[in-house]
mmCIF file of C-alpha atoms in Angstrom:
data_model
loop_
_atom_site.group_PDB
_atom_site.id
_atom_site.type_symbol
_atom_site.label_atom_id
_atom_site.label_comp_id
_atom_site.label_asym_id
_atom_site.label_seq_id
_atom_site.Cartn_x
_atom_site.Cartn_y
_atom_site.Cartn_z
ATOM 1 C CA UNK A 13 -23.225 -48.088 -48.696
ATOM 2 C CA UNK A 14 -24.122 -44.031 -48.640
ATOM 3 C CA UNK A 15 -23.812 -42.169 -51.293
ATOM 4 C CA UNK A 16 -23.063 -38.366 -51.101
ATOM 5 C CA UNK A 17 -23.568 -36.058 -53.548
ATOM 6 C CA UNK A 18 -20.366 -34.415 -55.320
ATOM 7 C CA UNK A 19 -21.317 -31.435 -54.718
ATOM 8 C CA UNK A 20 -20.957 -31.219 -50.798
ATOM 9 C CA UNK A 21 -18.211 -29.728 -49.058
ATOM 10 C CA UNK A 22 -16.798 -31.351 -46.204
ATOM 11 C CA UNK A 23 -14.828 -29.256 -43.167
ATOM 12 C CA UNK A 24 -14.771 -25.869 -42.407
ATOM 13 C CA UNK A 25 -15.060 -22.637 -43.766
ATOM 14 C CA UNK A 26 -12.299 -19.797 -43.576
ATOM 15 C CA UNK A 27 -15.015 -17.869 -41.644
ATOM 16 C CA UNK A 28 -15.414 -20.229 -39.176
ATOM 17 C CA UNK A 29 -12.057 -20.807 -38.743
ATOM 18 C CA UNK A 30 -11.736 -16.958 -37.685
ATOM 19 C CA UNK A 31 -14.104 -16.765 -35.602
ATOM 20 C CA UNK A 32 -12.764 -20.289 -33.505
ATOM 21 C CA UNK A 33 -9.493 -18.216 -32.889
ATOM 22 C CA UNK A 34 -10.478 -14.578 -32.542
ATOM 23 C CA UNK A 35 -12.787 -16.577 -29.515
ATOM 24 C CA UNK A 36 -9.957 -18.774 -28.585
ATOM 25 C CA UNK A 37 -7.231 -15.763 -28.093
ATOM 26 C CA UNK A 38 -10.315 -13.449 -26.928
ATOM 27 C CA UNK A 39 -10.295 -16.254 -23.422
ATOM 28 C CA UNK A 40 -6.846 -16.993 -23.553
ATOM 29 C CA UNK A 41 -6.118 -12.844 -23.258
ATOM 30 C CA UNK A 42 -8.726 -12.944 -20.548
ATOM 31 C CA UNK A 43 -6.903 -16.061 -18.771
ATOM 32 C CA UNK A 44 -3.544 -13.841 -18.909
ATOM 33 C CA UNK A 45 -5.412 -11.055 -17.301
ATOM 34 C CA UNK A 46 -6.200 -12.972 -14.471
ATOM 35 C CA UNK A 47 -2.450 -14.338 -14.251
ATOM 36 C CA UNK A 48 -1.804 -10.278 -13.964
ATOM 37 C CA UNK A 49 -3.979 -10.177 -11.132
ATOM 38 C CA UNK A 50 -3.196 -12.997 -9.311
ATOM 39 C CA UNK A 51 0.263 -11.819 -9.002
ATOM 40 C CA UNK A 52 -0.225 -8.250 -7.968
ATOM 41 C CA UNK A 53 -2.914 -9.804 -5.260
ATOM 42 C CA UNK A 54 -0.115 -12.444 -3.652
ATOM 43 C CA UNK A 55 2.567 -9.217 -3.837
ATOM 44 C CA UNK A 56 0.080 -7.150 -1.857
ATOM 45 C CA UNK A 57 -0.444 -10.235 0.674
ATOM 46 C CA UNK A 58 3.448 -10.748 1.021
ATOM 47 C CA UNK A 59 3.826 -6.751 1.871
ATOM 48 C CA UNK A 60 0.992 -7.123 4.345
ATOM 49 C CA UNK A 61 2.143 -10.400 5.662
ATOM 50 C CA UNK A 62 5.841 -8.696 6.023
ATOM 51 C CA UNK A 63 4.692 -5.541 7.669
ATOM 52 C CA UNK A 64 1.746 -6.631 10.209
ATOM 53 C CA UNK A 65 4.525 -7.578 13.115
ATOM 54 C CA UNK A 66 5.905 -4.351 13.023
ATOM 55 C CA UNK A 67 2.972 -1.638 12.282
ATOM 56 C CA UNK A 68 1.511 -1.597 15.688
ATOM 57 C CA UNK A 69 4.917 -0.794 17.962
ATOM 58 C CA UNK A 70 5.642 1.911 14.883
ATOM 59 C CA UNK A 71 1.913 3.817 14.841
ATOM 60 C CA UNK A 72 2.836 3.550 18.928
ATOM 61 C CA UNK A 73 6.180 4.940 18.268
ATOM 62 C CA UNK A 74 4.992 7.902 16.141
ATOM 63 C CA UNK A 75 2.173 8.723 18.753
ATOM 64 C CA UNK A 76 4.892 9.635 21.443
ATOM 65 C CA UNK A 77 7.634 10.802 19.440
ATOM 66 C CA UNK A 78 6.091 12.529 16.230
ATOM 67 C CA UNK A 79 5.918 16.063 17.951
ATOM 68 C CA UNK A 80 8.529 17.894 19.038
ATOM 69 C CA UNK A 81 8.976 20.084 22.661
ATOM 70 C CA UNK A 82 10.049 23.203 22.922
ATOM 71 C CA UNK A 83 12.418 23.853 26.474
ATOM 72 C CA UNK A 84 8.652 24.819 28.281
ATOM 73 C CA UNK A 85 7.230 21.342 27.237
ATOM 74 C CA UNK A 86 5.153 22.695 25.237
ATOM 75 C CA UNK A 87 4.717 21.137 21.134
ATOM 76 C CA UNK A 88 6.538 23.331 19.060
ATOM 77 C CA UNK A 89 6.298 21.387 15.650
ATOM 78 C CA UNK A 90 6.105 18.011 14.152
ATOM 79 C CA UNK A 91 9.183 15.982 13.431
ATOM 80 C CA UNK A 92 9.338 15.153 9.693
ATOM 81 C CA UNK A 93 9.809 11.631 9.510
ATOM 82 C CA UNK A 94 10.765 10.181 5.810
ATOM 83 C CA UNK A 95 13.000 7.873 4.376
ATOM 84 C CA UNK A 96 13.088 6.243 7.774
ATOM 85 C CA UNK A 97 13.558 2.029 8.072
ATOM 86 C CA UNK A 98 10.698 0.145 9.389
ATOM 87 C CA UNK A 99 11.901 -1.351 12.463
ATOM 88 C CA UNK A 100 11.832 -5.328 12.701
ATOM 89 C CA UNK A 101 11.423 -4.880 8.442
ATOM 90 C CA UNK A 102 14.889 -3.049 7.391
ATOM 91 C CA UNK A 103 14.134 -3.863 3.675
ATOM 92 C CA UNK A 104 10.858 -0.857 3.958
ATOM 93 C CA UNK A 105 10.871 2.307 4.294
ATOM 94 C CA UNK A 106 8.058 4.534 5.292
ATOM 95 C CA UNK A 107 7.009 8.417 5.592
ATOM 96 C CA UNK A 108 4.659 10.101 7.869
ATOM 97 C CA UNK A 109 2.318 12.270 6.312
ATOM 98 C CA UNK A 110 -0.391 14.449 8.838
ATOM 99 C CA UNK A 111 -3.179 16.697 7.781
ATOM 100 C CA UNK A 112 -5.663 18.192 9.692
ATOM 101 C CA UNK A 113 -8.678 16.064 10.884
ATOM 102 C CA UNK A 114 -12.123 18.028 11.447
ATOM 103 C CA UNK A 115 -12.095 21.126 13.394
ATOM 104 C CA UNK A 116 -9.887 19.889 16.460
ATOM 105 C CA UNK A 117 -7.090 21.871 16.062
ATOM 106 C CA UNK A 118 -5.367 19.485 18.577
ATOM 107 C CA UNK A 119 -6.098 16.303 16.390
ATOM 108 C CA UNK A 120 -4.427 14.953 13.109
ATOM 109 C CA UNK A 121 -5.032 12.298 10.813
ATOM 110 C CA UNK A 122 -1.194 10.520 10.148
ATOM 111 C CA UNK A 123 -0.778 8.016 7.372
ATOM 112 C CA UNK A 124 2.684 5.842 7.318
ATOM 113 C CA UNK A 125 3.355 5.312 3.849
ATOM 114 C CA UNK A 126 5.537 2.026 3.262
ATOM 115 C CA UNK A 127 8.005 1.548 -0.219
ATOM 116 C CA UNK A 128 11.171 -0.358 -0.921
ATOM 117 C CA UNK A 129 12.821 1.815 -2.911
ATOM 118 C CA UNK A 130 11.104 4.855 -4.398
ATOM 119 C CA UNK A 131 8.593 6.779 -2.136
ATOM 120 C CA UNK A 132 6.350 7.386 -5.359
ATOM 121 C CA UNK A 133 5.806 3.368 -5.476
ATOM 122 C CA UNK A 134 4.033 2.910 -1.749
ATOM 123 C CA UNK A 135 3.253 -0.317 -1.400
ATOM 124 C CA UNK A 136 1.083 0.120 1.709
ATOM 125 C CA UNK A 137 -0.700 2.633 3.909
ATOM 126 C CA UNK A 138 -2.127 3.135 7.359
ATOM 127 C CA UNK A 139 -4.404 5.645 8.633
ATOM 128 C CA UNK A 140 -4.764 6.806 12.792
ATOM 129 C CA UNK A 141 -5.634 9.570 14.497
ATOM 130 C CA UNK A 142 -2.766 11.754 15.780
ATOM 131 C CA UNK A 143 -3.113 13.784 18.872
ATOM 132 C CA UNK A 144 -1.238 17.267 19.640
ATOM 133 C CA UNK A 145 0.507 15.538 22.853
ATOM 134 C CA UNK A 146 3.308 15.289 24.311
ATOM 135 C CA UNK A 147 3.611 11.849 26.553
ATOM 136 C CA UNK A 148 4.386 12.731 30.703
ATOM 137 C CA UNK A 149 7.291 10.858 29.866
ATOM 138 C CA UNK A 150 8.479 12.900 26.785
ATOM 139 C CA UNK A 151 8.236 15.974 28.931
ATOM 140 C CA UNK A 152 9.909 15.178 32.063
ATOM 141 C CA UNK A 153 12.942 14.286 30.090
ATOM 142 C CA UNK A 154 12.598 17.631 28.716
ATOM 143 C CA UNK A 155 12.700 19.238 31.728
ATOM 144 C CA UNK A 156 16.061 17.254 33.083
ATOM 145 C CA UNK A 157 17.570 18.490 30.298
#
């Protein structure tokens, strides 16, 4: 049989017991963080997964019909395209935004912009090269007219 002395504590202290859970809820607030970005990760990867069938035909489809042809056939503006449904992916909406790329006055750099509902929450973007031209098909229709 051991004997202990009387005067020995057994268990912990208050201070130790403060420290366990400020390090406990210090990894459980960094396990919820994760959660947070997890979730915003497989959001992104449904958008992306939702959009990819129909980017390509629309970047195609604002190549030939973003500018606009005066009755000579020559480009007279650019069409403002916003608010406009995502074909193939009614539930989106996208805008075209172009700015000037370089010192080709002839070339732009377009972005589509894709949202749900607000345009301030885009949800997705893509980039191309925009050139001032009119397709030959375009501007033969022009001239029937």
């Amino acid at each position: 049989m051991i004997l202990r002395p009387s005067n020995q504590r057994q268990g912990f202290t208050l201070i130790e017991v403060v420290i366990a859970i400020a390090i406990f809820m210090f990894g459980i607030t960094a396990l919820l963080g994760l959660f947070q970005v997890g979730g915003n990760l497989e959001q992104s990867a449904r958008v992306h997964a939702e959009l990819a069938p129909s980017v390509e035909p629309l970047v195609e489809y604002v190549r030939q019909n973003a500018w606009i042809i005066d009755d000579k056939g020559k480009v007279s503006g650019l069409r403002e395209m916003k608010g406009e449904a995502v074909p193939g992916a009614s539930s989106y909406r996208y805008d075209l935004i172009v700015r000037k790329a370089g010192d080709n006055p002839a070339l732009r750099r377009a972005e589509l912009r894709f949202y749900r509902k607000s345009p301030d929450r885009v949800l997705s973007r893509v980039t191309f090269l925009l050139e001032e031209e009119v397709p030959i098909a375009r501007y033969l229709e022009g001239q029937k007219k």
